[in-house]
Structure formats: structure tokens, C-alpha cells
Amino acid sequence: MNHLDPARHVRGESQYLDDIPVQHGTLYAAVVESAVAHGQLLRLDVAAALEQPGVVHILTAQDIPGENQIGGIVPDEPLLAEGHVHFRGQPVALVLAESEHAAQAALRHVRVEVAPLPVLVDPRQAAAQGELIVPPRTFRLGDAEAAWAGCAHVFEGVAESGGQEHLYIETQGAYAFPTEMGGVRIISSTQGPTAVQRHTARVLGVGMHQVEVDVTRLGGGFGGKEDQATPWGALAALGAFVARRPVKLVLDRMADMRMTGKRHPYSSDFKIGLDENLTIVAYEATFFQNAGAAADLSPAVLERTLFHATNTYFIPNVTATAYSCRTNLPPNTAFRGFGVPQGMFVIESAIACAAERLGVAASEIQRRNLLREGDLFPYRQPTEGCHAEQAWDTAAALYDLPGLRREVEEFNAAHRLQKKGLAVMPICFGISFTKTAMNQARALVHIYTDGSVGVSTGAVEMGQGVNTKIAQVAARTLGISVGRIKVESTNTTRVANTSPSAASATADLNGKATELACRALRERLLRLAATELQLDYEGLHIEDEQVLAAGKPADTNWEKLVSAAYWQRISLSENAHYATPDLHFNPETNQGYPFAYHVYGTALTTVRVDCLRGTYEVEAVRIAHDFGQSLNPAVDRGQIEGGAVQGIGWMTLEELVYNEEGRLLSNSLNSYKIPDLYSAPKVLDVHFLDTPGHPRAVLRSKAVGEPPLMYGIGTYFALRDAIRAFRPDTPLPFSAPMTPEKVLLNLYPDAPSTLHAWTSPAQLNSVTTSVDC
Ligand code: MTE
Ligand code: HPA
Ligand code: MOS
């Protein structure tokens, strides 16, 4: 079965926020933002702007009837700046006007006077000044400190990874309508309708019941709308609340890039110890996360980095420490992988460092240290149904890893100015929100008297295909065709207190709730059939809309049964609640059982570098992935392809550049390059591993959204491999993204110093540690 939406998408029929017919009387909002990254707000003068044609209202912090606070984890983020500004692009005021043009034109007439304060952009510098969002966290297994002495080899180094712009096709926005009872209805492009509802209620000073949030679909979220859709929803709602008119607020692309947070850049130290057999004995990592100016989701992202600091390897002695550092960048936020890619980049750097120094292939070290059944993660959860070795060995055999290596070596021997590189990237990703309480969901299922079905859940469709999967779960559980099912918009009035659609767990949580609701309805209908037809309930099933008794057609079908139930006054609606069983985690000891299960896989990546120009091509990414019993192979394959390419973009082309004043220089698609058809891998193979899935996965179909992003990390190490084939003895810093510029500079380390004098302002991090690689 295909994804339900694409035909409507390509015909332009799907409704996004900006397609909603505009209601008469609508006001358009434009955001006045800080042009200074840090400073004291001296004066905010809106008088001249209010005189501009079409301008109706200009709202500042003083106009907020409730609390000026939208911080999700830590209450440290005002909706509109008050007293100080903490990043460039921070909302300071909201212009409401009769047209979009009038609202935009009024912006330059607002006078914002700021006394500048020192600007921090470097996380290590922030940490040195004690600018931490939350106290540091350390995950420990065994005793790394005691283990170094017994290691045959110990290597230390530094690894830097950059941020990443989400670049959802649909920018952030919301459309808010005042409602009769002094409330507000918001149509929002959000992954977290309840977050928008909760924070809007707080800002307006009303109960959550006065705020209804509705989401039809997003033109992509990728984590960027888990928390950061909230300000736009709350601002539009504030406008509607004060003006008593509908208010529409949609950011244009450059405003979105400037004002919203991104993937967290990390600067990290590593130390790795191995015995003579290349077994990793000890690992130590220290992560400096660039959180930006407010907490947002940074503490949760930081924690997930620690959970995955050892990727898919068993290491008996681990100390991993992480600092969430407050800087004057826009608050960084969730982005596919949620801190895991950053953590994996560091352990893969440590392994590459050891391999390069020891003169062995990194894959020798990687393969030898893969997780096995029953191994403990540093947070003490054991692997159960571990497919790390199966994924590796299947990929290596299916795609002929030794043959690929031979091919690369032969090519490199035969070519002076073209070099190929190869890397293996195994992954392991824990499924569940790391905050145990968030692992709950509800489904509201109505069967209408004609046998058609409406399903409401907390799941938000953002392209990932969750609505398709939920329709499949309902159809399969009820024994009817998918054509009878409609997955409704996500609405806080129909399904309350939802977790955001995130953590790759949306289909599991909402799909399981849907399954429970549909099972209850099926049971109710079949009990009625048993009574009416005097049949044994235990032998009854519904298949292809026909009721079967002990495998044979009985004298009723779906439509008749539904109709009979109505006339017997039996409820055709069900509301079910699902909470992932068995989860627990103690954030004091950092131990417990936080994940429902883990997802495994392995990617083989080959690249070719033009050693004259520094340009490169990703020749092939070949993946063996653990889907379990895939509910929808077409959707799941799409997730792997999209995720892998997005990861390649992060590791290669996508370079966020901020200057020392905290100004985003790569602020449009002219200066920020994402992968296109030409930079995507020429070959992208996906093999579905033969694995049983997990009972905590919906119908044993494992979560798939985020894990594939991490396959992109292989491209970084394949490029490094190619560069080393050209310059075997040159030390190369572990610094991502590996842009063509960086490749060129790495290929010619003795080029004129003028060339090297150019350093990207993104690489401002003050690294002082002594390094081996
Ligand atoms: N795929 C598409 N097409 N668009 C998206 O915005 N978001 C990703 C992933 N795949 C995303 C996507 C992220 S960050 C997550 S957490 C998951 O989808 C969320 O959906 P799921 O829980 O249903 O996998
Ligand atoms: N993953 C993704 N999003 C989240 C998480 C998580 O573990 N926790 C809170 N939001
Ligand atoms: Mo995804 S980063 O959990 O929205």
C-alpha cells in the first residue's frame, strides 16, 4: 500500500496552513525582531509604526494578559522580549495590519534601542564562564579512569559537528480565530498541538479548555516544529485575543532561517582505550552542546546524546559527560536524531582516530566491538533482540564489503588525482521518549452507521506517513478495507494532552492506541454477532468485511453488523489509551529501562573525490536496516532514503555560518546548500533485514523516522578515507561538515597561507586539548 497523500500533494490539493481560505476581517501579523544578539532593551518606540497605513495594533510584552513565558522544560523564554534581548531574531513586538504588505512595511518604523552586551557564540567559552542551561550530566559504566592503565593503546582527540537548518518546505506559521467564549482556535503548523495549546493558554491567562489547536498536516517538521511552532501559534493567538479578529502569521523563508533554532552544534573531547585485539576497553567523552539563548529542548537533546554516546558498541568502561552551554544564538532545538547524531559522530571519530594511528581499517575495530544479545548500555538496559551483528554481516555479505574495499584500493592505485573512499556506519537507536511519562497516547474511533470509520489520535502527519500507518492499523484490526477509514486532523479538543509527534514513536504510540480502540469495537460487534446468530464468539473473525465463524462465512458482514449495533443502541465509538509498558528511568542515577526497544542497521558508503578541486560525489550508500515486520515497506523505504540524504547533507554541504556578533550569514538558500539530486548518492540501496520486530512496536513494525539520518555519518568518514588516500600522513581534524572547501584545504595543507587564513566563522570553537588525530 502506498502513502495516502502524495497524489493530492502533487496535484496541489493538499491543504497546508497557507492554503486555508482567508476569513473576512483577517489581520496579518509581522514580527519585530532584535537586530542585536545580546543587550539591554532601552526603548521600544512603536508610535511612528502605528501611524503607517493599514496598521491596526502593535503588541509588546506589556499587552500579554497572562504570563510572558513559553519555555518548555525550563521557564527561561519570554514570548516577547522584556528587559533584555538574548539573540538576533528574538521577537520583540508584533505588528497587526490589514494586509501582509502593510504589516511588513511597518516593521522598519519600529524603533528598538538596545545597549549591547558581550555576545557568546562558542559553547566552550560559555561553559568556561559558567553559562550552563542545566547542571552537567554524566553517564557511567564500569570505571574508565581505572581502565586506561590496562589499555594497550589510548588515543585522545577533539570532534566538532555543526548545526543544521531544518528547511521544512512549509515555513513556520499559525492562523488564529477568536471564539465566542473568550477563547481562541488556532490552526498551527506544529508537531506538538498540545504544546501550542498549553503555552497559549498560559500567555493569554485562560484555561487550556479555551484554546483549541488543529493540525491537518505539515509540509515537514524534522523536529523544528516540536517546540518551535509554539511562539508563532501563541503570537497569532495573542493578536486574535486582543484584536478580536482572526490573525494570520506566516514566516517567510529568510525570517524563518534567521529566527528559529536549529540542530545543536557540538564541540567534544574523546579518549578511547583498546587492548591488543582491538577490543575497546574504555571510552570517555565530554560534549559541549551549543544550546543557544534559552533551554528549549536542549536538556532532553543532551540526555539523548549521552544515551547514544557508545552508538552500537559494547564498551565495559564508559564516562560520558555533557554540558548544555548558553550562547547568544537562537535557541537550538530538536532535529531528526535529537542529539544522537552528534554523539555518534564523536565515537566514530574516536574509532577512526585509533584505526588511523594503528594502521588498521576502522571497520576492524567497529565489527569487533558490536553489541551482542544481553550486553548492557551505559544506562544499564540490556539489549533484547539485538541485531547489530546481523545488520553488519548481512550488509557486508550482500554488498560484498571486501570486494568494495578491493575496488577502492585498485582505483586509488590507478588514479593520482581521483581518490575513492569507503566507510561502514553501523547504528543503534533507542525508541521511546526519554522522558518516560511522555510515552502515552490516545485514539478516538467512531464507526458511522454506514460502516465508514473516523480515527482521531495525537499523531501529526508531516510527510512521514503516520496517517497511512494508522489507517492500516485500523483497517487490519477491524478487518475492513482502508478505503473506509478517514484519519482526521489532529485536534486538541478531540484528543487531549498529547505528546508531540516526535522521537520516531508516533506510529507506535498512536498506532497502539488505535489498535486498542479498534479491538474493543471489534469485540463489541462480534459479541453482538454471536448473540444474534447464536454462534460461538471465540470462533468469530472479520476478514475483508465478511464475518467468519470458524473460518466460514457467517450470515452477516461489516455493514449489516454495524447497522444492527446501532439499532440495538450499542456504542459505535471508542476512546483508548496506550502507555508503553515496562519503562522506567532514574535521572539521578542515570540508570533504568528507558527504551521500548532499539533499531539497528548498517550502511556502506563509497565516495569519489576530485583531488584537484576538492569536489566529490557520493557514489553509493548501501543499507541493511532492521524494520521488524514493516507495515508499509514503501513508506519505510522513503524514510530511509530521506533520512540518509538529510544526514549526508548535515555531514557534507550544510554549513551554518554565524559571525562573532551572532548574526546568521548563511541566511538563505543562496548561502546555505542542501543536498539536491546531483549531490544525492548515485546508488541508494535499502535491504530489509529479516527480523521479527518487537511486541512494543505497532504490529511489530519498528519505528523508522530518525535512525536512518545517522547513516549519513558514513559519508564523512568515507570522504576522510579518500583524502587520506591522497595524503596518507596528513593529520585531519574531526570537523563536520566536510564541505568541498574543507576537502580542498585538507588535500593541500601546505598551500599558501592566504588560502588557509580563510577559516569559517562557524568554526569559532576555542579548542585547546592536546590531540592524537
Ligand atoms: N519525514 C518527513 N517526510 N517529514 C518530517 O518532518 N520528521 C522526522 C521523521 N521523518 C519527518 C520525517 C522526525 S524528526 C521524526 S521524530 C519522525 O519522522 C516523526 O514521525 P514518526 O514518529 O511517525 O516517525
Ligand atoms: N525525542 C524526541 N523528542 C523529545 C524527546 C525525545 O526523547 N523528549 C522530549 N522530546
Ligand atoms: Mo523528531 S527530532 O523527534 O521531531
Tab-separated table of N, CA and C in Angstrom, residues 421-562:
chain	number	residue	atom	x	y	z
A	421	GLY	N	36.897	6.596	-1.427
A	421	GLY	CA	36.927	6.284	-0.001
A	421	GLY	C	35.736	5.423	0.366
A	422	LEU	N	35.892	4.670	1.448
A	422	LEU	CA	34.859	3.724	1.883
A	422	LEU	C	34.703	3.828	3.398
A	423	ALA	N	33.481	3.755	3.859
A	423	ALA	CA	33.264	3.700	5.312
A	423	ALA	C	32.042	2.855	5.615
A	424	VAL	N	32.074	2.225	6.772
A	424	VAL	CA	30.924	1.462	7.258
A	424	VAL	C	30.335	2.232	8.431
A	425	MET	N	29.022	2.380	8.430
A	425	MET	CA	28.361	3.101	9.526
A	425	MET	C	27.257	2.239	10.123
A	426	PRO	N	27.573	1.565	11.239
A	426	PRO	CA	26.518	0.815	11.935
A	426	PRO	C	25.803	1.721	12.925
A	427	ILE	N	24.518	1.501	13.119
A	427	ILE	CA	23.757	2.355	14.046
A	427	ILE	C	22.899	1.521	15.001
A	428	CYS	N	22.611	2.127	16.131
A	428	CYS	CA	21.645	1.566	17.078
A	428	CYS	C	20.917	2.745	17.706
A	429	PHE	N	19.590	2.746	17.649
A	429	PHE	CA	18.808	3.900	18.107
A	429	PHE	C	17.700	3.433	19.042
A	430	GLY	N	17.617	4.039	20.211
A	430	GLY	CA	16.597	3.673	21.201
A	430	GLY	C	15.276	4.348	20.906
A	431	ILE	N	14.192	3.553	20.917
A	431	ILE	CA	12.864	4.087	20.611
A	431	ILE	C	12.070	4.272	21.904
A	432	SER	N	11.598	5.472	22.101
A	432	SER	CA	10.754	5.983	23.199
A	432	SER	C	11.206	7.399	23.487
A	433	PHE	N	10.283	8.210	23.992
A	433	PHE	CA	10.696	9.479	24.572
A	433	PHE	C	11.541	9.138	25.788
A	434	THR	N	12.657	9.833	25.956
A	434	THR	CA	13.491	9.518	27.108
A	434	THR	C	12.816	9.965	28.406
A	435	LYS	N	11.854	10.876	28.303
A	435	LYS	CA	11.025	11.243	29.455
A	435	LYS	C	9.890	10.221	29.491
A	436	THR	N	9.976	9.278	30.432
A	436	THR	CA	9.055	8.141	30.430
A	436	THR	C	7.588	8.556	30.328
A	437	ALA	N	7.206	9.599	31.066
A	437	ALA	CA	5.791	9.996	31.106
A	437	ALA	C	5.235	10.358	29.732
A	438	MET	N	6.109	10.765	28.823
A	438	MET	CA	5.621	11.189	27.504
A	438	MET	C	5.196	10.010	26.623
A	439	ASN	N	5.503	8.794	27.068
A	439	ASN	CA	5.195	7.637	26.232
A	439	ASN	C	3.767	7.148	26.466
A	440	GLN	N	2.823	7.998	26.073
A	440	GLN	CA	1.404	7.676	26.184
A	440	GLN	C	0.674	8.320	25.008
A	441	ALA	N	-0.439	7.732	24.635
A	441	ALA	CA	-1.225	8.287	23.525
A	441	ALA	C	-2.664	7.792	23.617
A	442	ARG	N	-3.536	8.502	22.906
A	442	ARG	CA	-4.939	8.129	22.879
A	442	ARG	C	-5.481	8.132	21.452
A	443	ALA	N	-6.516	7.324	21.259
A	443	ALA	CA	-7.193	7.302	19.960
A	443	ALA	C	-8.690	7.335	20.196
A	444	LEU	N	-9.381	8.114	19.379
A	444	LEU	CA	-10.847	8.204	19.430
A	444	LEU	C	-11.358	7.697	18.085
A	445	VAL	N	-12.071	6.562	18.120
A	445	VAL	CA	-12.526	5.942	16.866
A	445	VAL	C	-14.044	5.932	16.826
A	446	HIS	N	-14.588	6.474	15.748
A	446	HIS	CA	-16.039	6.437	15.525
A	446	HIS	C	-16.320	5.545	14.325
A	447	ILE	N	-17.283	4.622	14.489
A	447	ILE	CA	-17.809	3.918	13.318
A	447	ILE	C	-19.148	4.574	13.012
A	448	TYR	N	-19.300	5.047	11.777
A	448	TYR	CA	-20.575	5.674	11.383
A	448	TYR	C	-21.538	4.582	10.931
A	449	THR	N	-22.828	4.922	10.868
A	449	THR	CA	-23.833	3.875	10.633
A	449	THR	C	-23.708	3.221	9.256
A	450	ASP	N	-22.997	3.860	8.337
A	450	ASP	CA	-22.800	3.233	7.012
A	450	ASP	C	-21.546	2.350	6.985
A	451	GLY	N	-20.865	2.223	8.127
A	451	GLY	CA	-19.683	1.351	8.178
A	451	GLY	C	-18.390	2.084	7.919
A	452	SER	N	-18.456	3.368	7.618
A	452	SER	CA	-17.207	4.128	7.468
A	452	SER	C	-16.685	4.501	8.855
A	453	VAL	N	-15.399	4.841	8.915
A	453	VAL	CA	-14.730	4.984	10.211
A	453	VAL	C	-13.891	6.252	10.245
A	454	GLY	N	-13.995	7.005	11.336
A	454	GLY	CA	-13.134	8.167	11.550
A	454	GLY	C	-12.198	7.894	12.713
A	455	VAL	N	-10.916	8.161	12.506
A	455	VAL	CA	-9.927	7.929	13.562
A	455	VAL	C	-9.246	9.247	13.911
A	456	SER	N	-9.292	9.597	15.180
A	456	SER	CA	-8.551	10.764	15.665
A	456	SER	C	-7.506	10.283	16.663
A	457	THR	N	-6.298	10.792	16.529
A	457	THR	CA	-5.245	10.494	17.500
A	457	THR	C	-4.452	11.773	17.728
A	458	GLY	N	-3.363	11.651	18.472
A	458	GLY	CA	-2.472	12.792	18.662
A	458	GLY	C	-1.386	12.851	17.608
A	459	ALA	N	-1.424	11.957	16.636
A	459	ALA	CA	-0.344	11.901	15.646
A	459	ALA	C	-0.466	13.029	14.634
A	460	VAL	N	0.639	13.674	14.321
A	460	VAL	CA	0.672	14.722	13.304
A	460	VAL	C	1.367	14.184	12.057
A	461	GLU	N	0.661	14.314	10.926
A	461	GLU	CA	1.245	13.892	9.650
A	461	GLU	C	2.170	15.003	9.150
A	462	MET	N	3.442	14.667	8.950
A	462	MET	CA	4.373	15.694	8.449
A	462	MET	C	5.145	15.173	7.245
A	463	GLY	N	4.554	14.182	6.573
A	463	GLY	CA	5.215	13.595	5.412
A	463	GLY	C	5.727	12.202	5.713
A	464	GLN	N	5.847	11.894	7.006
A	464	GLN	CA	6.454	10.615	7.398
A	464	GLN	C	5.521	9.433	7.210
A	465	GLY	N	4.251	9.705	6.885
A	465	GLY	CA	3.333	8.608	6.564
A	465	GLY	C	2.601	8.026	7.749
A	466	VAL	N	2.539	8.761	8.852
A	466	VAL	CA	1.908	8.179	10.051
A	466	VAL	C	0.410	7.983	9.847
A	467	ASN	N	-0.235	8.874	9.082
A	467	ASN	CA	-1.673	8.688	8.851
A	467	ASN	C	-1.944	7.420	8.054
A	468	THR	N	-1.084	7.152	7.094
A	468	THR	CA	-1.218	5.929	6.303
A	468	THR	C	-1.110	4.713	7.216
A	469	LYS	N	-0.123	4.745	8.114
A	469	LYS	CA	0.066	3.601	9.006
A	469	LYS	C	-1.112	3.442	9.969
A	470	ILE	N	-1.630	4.550	10.467
A	470	ILE	CA	-2.761	4.467	11.395
A	470	ILE	C	-3.999	3.919	10.670
A	471	ALA	N	-4.198	4.355	9.434
A	471	ALA	CA	-5.320	3.812	8.651
A	471	ALA	C	-5.138	2.304	8.456
A	472	GLN	N	-3.900	1.883	8.213
A	472	GLN	CA	-3.646	0.453	8.038
A	472	GLN	C	-3.920	-0.330	9.319
A	473	VAL	N	-3.496	0.235	10.447
A	473	VAL	CA	-3.724	-0.438	11.733
A	473	VAL	C	-5.225	-0.599	11.976
A	474	ALA	N	-5.985	0.475	11.721
A	474	ALA	CA	-7.436	0.422	11.947
A	474	ALA	C	-8.077	-0.595	11.013
A	475	ALA	N	-7.697	-0.539	9.738
A	475	ALA	CA	-8.301	-1.437	8.755
A	475	ALA	C	-7.984	-2.895	9.090
A	476	ARG	N	-6.729	-3.136	9.446
A	476	ARG	CA	-6.325	-4.502	9.731
A	476	ARG	C	-7.009	-5.025	10.995
A	477	THR	N	-7.127	-4.184	12.007
A	477	THR	CA	-7.716	-4.631	13.269
A	477	THR	C	-9.216	-4.868	13.122
A	478	LEU	N	-9.886	-4.016	12.342
A	478	LEU	CA	-11.329	-4.173	12.175
A	478	LEU	C	-11.680	-5.172	11.078
A	479	GLY	N	-10.698	-5.518	10.251
A	479	GLY	CA	-10.956	-6.464	9.173
A	479	GLY	C	-11.704	-5.839	8.009
A	480	ILE	N	-11.480	-4.552	7.784
A	480	ILE	CA	-12.184	-3.851	6.700
A	480	ILE	C	-11.176	-3.176	5.769
A	481	SER	N	-11.661	-2.599	4.682
A	481	SER	CA	-10.742	-2.017	3.709
A	481	SER	C	-10.289	-0.627	4.174
A	482	VAL	N	-9.079	-0.260	3.762
A	482	VAL	CA	-8.516	1.039	4.146
A	482	VAL	C	-9.382	2.169	3.610
A	483	GLY	N	-10.058	1.922	2.509
A	483	GLY	CA	-10.921	2.933	1.906
A	483	GLY	C	-12.039	3.406	2.831
A	484	ARG	N	-12.378	2.611	3.816
A	484	ARG	CA	-13.450	3.006	4.752
A	484	ARG	C	-12.951	3.942	5.854
A	485	ILE	N	-11.624	4.082	5.957
A	485	ILE	CA	-11.057	4.803	7.098
A	485	ILE	C	-10.698	6.226	6.708
A	486	LYS	N	-11.056	7.168	7.555
A	486	LYS	CA	-10.546	8.524	7.409
A	486	LYS	C	-9.755	8.861	8.663
A	487	VAL	N	-8.505	9.264	8.461
A	487	VAL	CA	-7.728	9.747	9.596
A	487	VAL	C	-7.965	11.249	9.667
A	488	GLU	N	-8.520	11.677	10.791
A	488	GLU	CA	-8.951	13.064	10.938
A	488	GLU	C	-7.770	13.976	11.252
A	489	SER	N	-8.019	15.276	11.218
A	489	SER	CA	-6.984	16.227	11.624
A	489	SER	C	-6.644	15.980	13.096
A	490	THR	N	-5.489	16.478	13.502
A	490	THR	CA	-5.070	16.322	14.898
A	490	THR	C	-5.615	17.521	15.658
A	491	ASN	N	-6.444	17.253	16.656
A	491	ASN	CA	-7.182	18.349	17.288
A	491	ASN	C	-7.213	18.148	18.799
A	492	THR	N	-6.823	19.205	19.518
A	492	THR	CA	-6.698	19.087	20.975
A	492	THR	C	-8.045	18.925	21.667
A	493	THR	N	-9.140	19.233	20.977
A	493	THR	CA	-10.458	19.074	21.585
A	493	THR	C	-10.939	17.632	21.454
A	494	ARG	N	-10.492	16.961	20.398
A	494	ARG	CA	-10.873	15.551	20.208
A	494	ARG	C	-9.948	14.612	20.973
A	495	VAL	N	-8.655	14.893	20.917
A	495	VAL	CA	-7.677	14.062	21.637
A	495	VAL	C	-6.795	15.000	22.445
A	496	ALA	N	-6.827	14.840	23.754
A	496	ALA	CA	-6.197	15.813	24.646
A	496	ALA	C	-4.850	15.332	25.180
A	497	ASN	N	-4.085	16.297	25.674
A	497	ASN	CA	-2.849	16.013	26.425
A	497	ASN	C	-1.890	15.112	25.657
A	498	THR	N	-1.679	15.454	24.395
A	498	THR	CA	-0.854	14.601	23.537
A	498	THR	C	0.628	14.937	23.700
A	499	SER	N	1.457	13.923	23.503
A	499	SER	CA	2.893	14.164	23.332
A	499	SER	C	3.103	14.644	21.907
A	500	PRO	N	4.186	15.385	21.654
A	500	PRO	CA	4.415	15.809	20.271
A	500	PRO	C	4.659	14.599	19.363
A	501	SER	N	4.433	14.791	18.088
A	501	SER	CA	4.796	13.740	17.135
A	501	SER	C	6.298	13.827	16.942
A	502	ALA	N	7.013	12.950	17.619
A	502	ALA	CA	8.467	13.054	17.688
A	502	ALA	C	9.034	11.744	18.224
A	503	ALA	N	10.357	11.724	18.349
A	503	ALA	CA	11.062	10.572	18.901
A	503	ALA	C	10.837	9.300	18.073
A	504	SER	N	10.398	9.465	16.842
A	504	SER	CA	10.115	8.342	15.935
A	504	SER	C	9.020	7.425	16.457
A	505	ALA	N	8.374	7.833	17.545
A	505	ALA	CA	7.476	6.925	18.254
A	505	ALA	C	6.007	7.180	17.951
A	506	THR	N	5.719	8.069	17.007
A	506	THR	CA	4.336	8.479	16.762
A	506	THR	C	3.455	7.321	16.314
A	507	ALA	N	3.949	6.530	15.369
A	507	ALA	CA	3.138	5.415	14.869
A	507	ALA	C	2.993	4.347	15.952
A	508	ASP	N	4.054	4.120	16.731
A	508	ASP	CA	3.960	3.134	17.812
A	508	ASP	C	2.908	3.554	18.833
A	509	LEU	N	3.033	4.771	19.339
A	509	LEU	CA	2.155	5.207	20.434
A	509	LEU	C	0.717	5.375	19.956
A	510	ASN	N	0.523	6.136	18.890
A	510	ASN	CA	-0.832	6.407	18.416
A	510	ASN	C	-1.418	5.210	17.675
A	511	GLY	N	-0.551	4.447	17.034
A	511	GLY	CA	-0.997	3.224	16.352
A	511	GLY	C	-1.466	2.181	17.362
A	512	LYS	N	-0.742	2.049	18.472
A	512	LYS	CA	-1.150	1.088	19.512
A	512	LYS	C	-2.486	1.508	20.137
A	513	ALA	N	-2.662	2.824	20.347
A	513	ALA	CA	-3.931	3.307	20.909
A	513	ALA	C	-5.064	3.026	19.922
A	514	THR	N	-4.785	3.234	18.637
A	514	THR	CA	-5.785	2.951	17.598
A	514	THR	C	-6.130	1.463	17.593
A	515	GLU	N	-5.101	0.640	17.719
A	515	GLU	CA	-5.318	-0.809	17.724
A	515	GLU	C	-6.218	-1.196	18.913
A	516	LEU	N	-5.935	-0.620	20.082
A	516	LEU	CA	-6.739	-0.934	21.270
A	516	LEU	C	-8.201	-0.513	21.073
A	517	ALA	N	-8.405	0.672	20.528
A	517	ALA	CA	-9.782	1.151	20.323
A	517	ALA	C	-10.501	0.256	19.322
A	518	CYS	N	-9.820	-0.090	18.247
A	518	CYS	CA	-10.450	-0.907	17.199
A	518	CYS	C	-10.722	-2.322	17.695
A	519	ARG	N	-9.830	-2.835	18.532
A	519	ARG	CA	-10.069	-4.164	19.103
A	519	ARG	C	-11.314	-4.185	19.969
A	520	ALA	N	-11.472	-3.127	20.754
A	520	ALA	CA	-12.644	-3.060	21.638
A	520	ALA	C	-13.920	-2.999	20.798
A	521	LEU	N	-13.891	-2.221	19.716
A	521	LEU	CA	-15.064	-2.121	18.846
A	521	LEU	C	-15.342	-3.452	18.152
A	522	ARG	N	-14.261	-4.093	17.709
A	522	ARG	CA	-14.423	-5.386	17.029
A	522	ARG	C	-15.051	-6.397	17.979
A	523	GLU	N	-14.551	-6.406	19.204
A	523	GLU	CA	-15.079	-7.363	20.172
A	523	GLU	C	-16.576	-7.113	20.419
A	524	ARG	N	-16.920	-5.831	20.552
A	524	ARG	CA	-18.311	-5.458	20.802
A	524	ARG	C	-19.209	-5.930	19.658
A	525	LEU	N	-18.741	-5.724	18.431
A	525	LEU	CA	-19.548	-6.114	17.266
A	525	LEU	C	-19.652	-7.630	17.156
A	526	LEU	N	-18.556	-8.309	17.422
A	526	LEU	CA	-18.593	-9.772	17.278
A	526	LEU	C	-19.424	-10.426	18.394
A	527	ARG	N	-19.456	-9.801	19.554
A	527	ARG	CA	-20.311	-10.348	20.624
A	527	ARG	C	-21.777	-10.227	20.209
A	528	LEU	N	-22.070	-9.120	19.536
A	528	LEU	CA	-23.438	-8.938	19.046
A	528	LEU	C	-23.761	-10.010	17.996
A	529	ALA	N	-22.796	-10.248	17.093
A	529	ALA	CA	-22.997	-11.269	16.056
A	529	ALA	C	-23.211	-12.636	16.703
A	530	ALA	N	-22.422	-12.931	17.739
A	530	ALA	CA	-22.530	-14.226	18.411
A	530	ALA	C	-23.934	-14.395	19.000
A	531	THR	N	-24.450	-13.328	19.625
A	531	THR	CA	-25.779	-13.407	20.229
A	531	THR	C	-26.859	-13.551	19.164
A	532	GLU	N	-26.755	-12.684	18.143
A	532	GLU	CA	-27.830	-12.656	17.144
A	532	GLU	C	-27.881	-13.924	16.305
A	533	LEU	N	-26.688	-14.455	15.980
A	533	LEU	CA	-26.656	-15.625	15.098
A	533	LEU	C	-26.470	-16.921	15.883
A	534	GLN	N	-26.412	-16.792	17.218
A	534	GLN	CA	-26.206	-17.956	18.085
A	534	GLN	C	-24.988	-18.757	17.680
A	535	LEU	N	-23.853	-18.013	17.618
A	535	LEU	CA	-22.572	-18.623	17.251
A	535	LEU	C	-21.608	-18.502	18.425
A	536	ASP	N	-20.551	-19.287	18.388
A	536	ASP	CA	-19.536	-19.240	19.432
A	536	ASP	C	-18.637	-18.024	19.195
A	537	TYR	N	-18.633	-17.099	20.135
A	537	TYR	CA	-17.852	-15.862	19.975
A	537	TYR	C	-16.392	-16.144	19.660
A	538	GLU	N	-15.808	-17.138	20.338
A	538	GLU	CA	-14.369	-17.424	20.198
A	538	GLU	C	-13.977	-17.721	18.746
A	539	GLY	N	-14.891	-18.252	17.975
A	539	GLY	CA	-14.547	-18.633	16.601
A	539	GLY	C	-14.833	-17.537	15.578
A	540	LEU	N	-15.245	-16.345	16.043
A	540	LEU	CA	-15.659	-15.300	15.097
A	540	LEU	C	-14.513	-14.363	14.695
A	541	HIS	N	-14.472	-13.998	13.419
A	541	HIS	CA	-13.486	-13.036	12.904
A	541	HIS	C	-14.155	-12.159	11.868
A	542	ILE	N	-13.513	-11.017	11.596
A	542	ILE	CA	-13.948	-10.229	10.430
A	542	ILE	C	-12.765	-10.180	9.471
A	543	GLU	N	-13.002	-10.590	8.248
A	543	GLU	CA	-11.941	-10.561	7.246
A	543	GLU	C	-12.537	-10.030	5.958
A	544	ASP	N	-11.874	-9.088	5.355
A	544	ASP	CA	-12.397	-8.474	4.124
A	544	ASP	C	-13.869	-8.102	4.271
A	545	GLU	N	-14.220	-7.598	5.424
A	545	GLU	CA	-15.562	-7.078	5.715
A	545	GLU	C	-16.617	-8.172	5.842
A	546	GLN	N	-16.196	-9.414	5.833
A	546	GLN	CA	-17.135	-10.534	5.989
A	546	GLN	C	-16.926	-11.130	7.381
A	547	VAL	N	-18.005	-11.442	8.053
A	547	VAL	CA	-17.864	-12.110	9.349
A	547	VAL	C	-17.685	-13.604	9.096
A	548	LEU	N	-16.638	-14.154	9.712
A	548	LEU	CA	-16.347	-15.574	9.561
A	548	LEU	C	-16.594	-16.279	10.891
A	549	ALA	N	-17.245	-17.449	10.820
A	549	ALA	CA	-17.433	-18.285	12.012
A	549	ALA	C	-16.638	-19.554	11.771
A	550	ALA	N	-15.643	-19.791	12.632
A	550	ALA	CA	-14.737	-20.938	12.459
A	550	ALA	C	-14.225	-21.003	11.020
A	551	GLY	N	-13.888	-19.840	10.470
A	551	GLY	CA	-13.275	-19.793	9.145
A	551	GLY	C	-14.268	-19.772	7.992
A	552	LYS	N	-15.568	-19.969	8.268
A	552	LYS	CA	-16.558	-19.997	7.174
A	552	LYS	C	-17.449	-18.761	7.239
A	553	PRO	N	-17.868	-18.243	6.073
A	553	PRO	CA	-18.719	-17.054	6.067
A	553	PRO	C	-19.986	-17.251	6.912
A	554	ALA	N	-20.233	-16.310	7.816
A	554	ALA	CA	-21.469	-16.336	8.602
A	554	ALA	C	-22.492	-15.439	7.918
A	555	ASP	N	-23.686	-15.421	8.448
A	555	ASP	CA	-24.769	-14.720	7.770
A	555	ASP	C	-24.813	-13.224	8.109
A	556	THR	N	-23.639	-12.607	8.165
A	556	THR	CA	-23.620	-11.148	8.344
A	556	THR	C	-22.275	-10.614	7.867
A	557	ASN	N	-22.236	-9.327	7.600
A	557	ASN	CA	-20.979	-8.705	7.186
A	557	ASN	C	-20.819	-7.383	7.935
A	558	TRP	N	-19.739	-6.666	7.609
A	558	TRP	CA	-19.411	-5.429	8.340
A	558	TRP	C	-20.570	-4.435	8.367
A	559	GLU	N	-21.112	-4.140	7.205
A	559	GLU	CA	-22.161	-3.114	7.146
A	559	GLU	C	-23.399	-3.529	7.935
A	560	LYS	N	-23.797	-4.766	7.762
A	560	LYS	CA	-25.006	-5.243	8.463
A	560	LYS	C	-24.778	-5.232	9.977
A	561	LEU	N	-23.594	-5.646	10.365
A	561	LEU	CA	-23.292	-5.734	11.789
A	561	LEU	C	-23.277	-4.346	12.437
A	562	VAL	N	-22.689	-3.387	11.730
A	562	VAL	CA	-22.634	-2.013	12.245
A	562	VAL	C	-24.048	-1.468	12.382
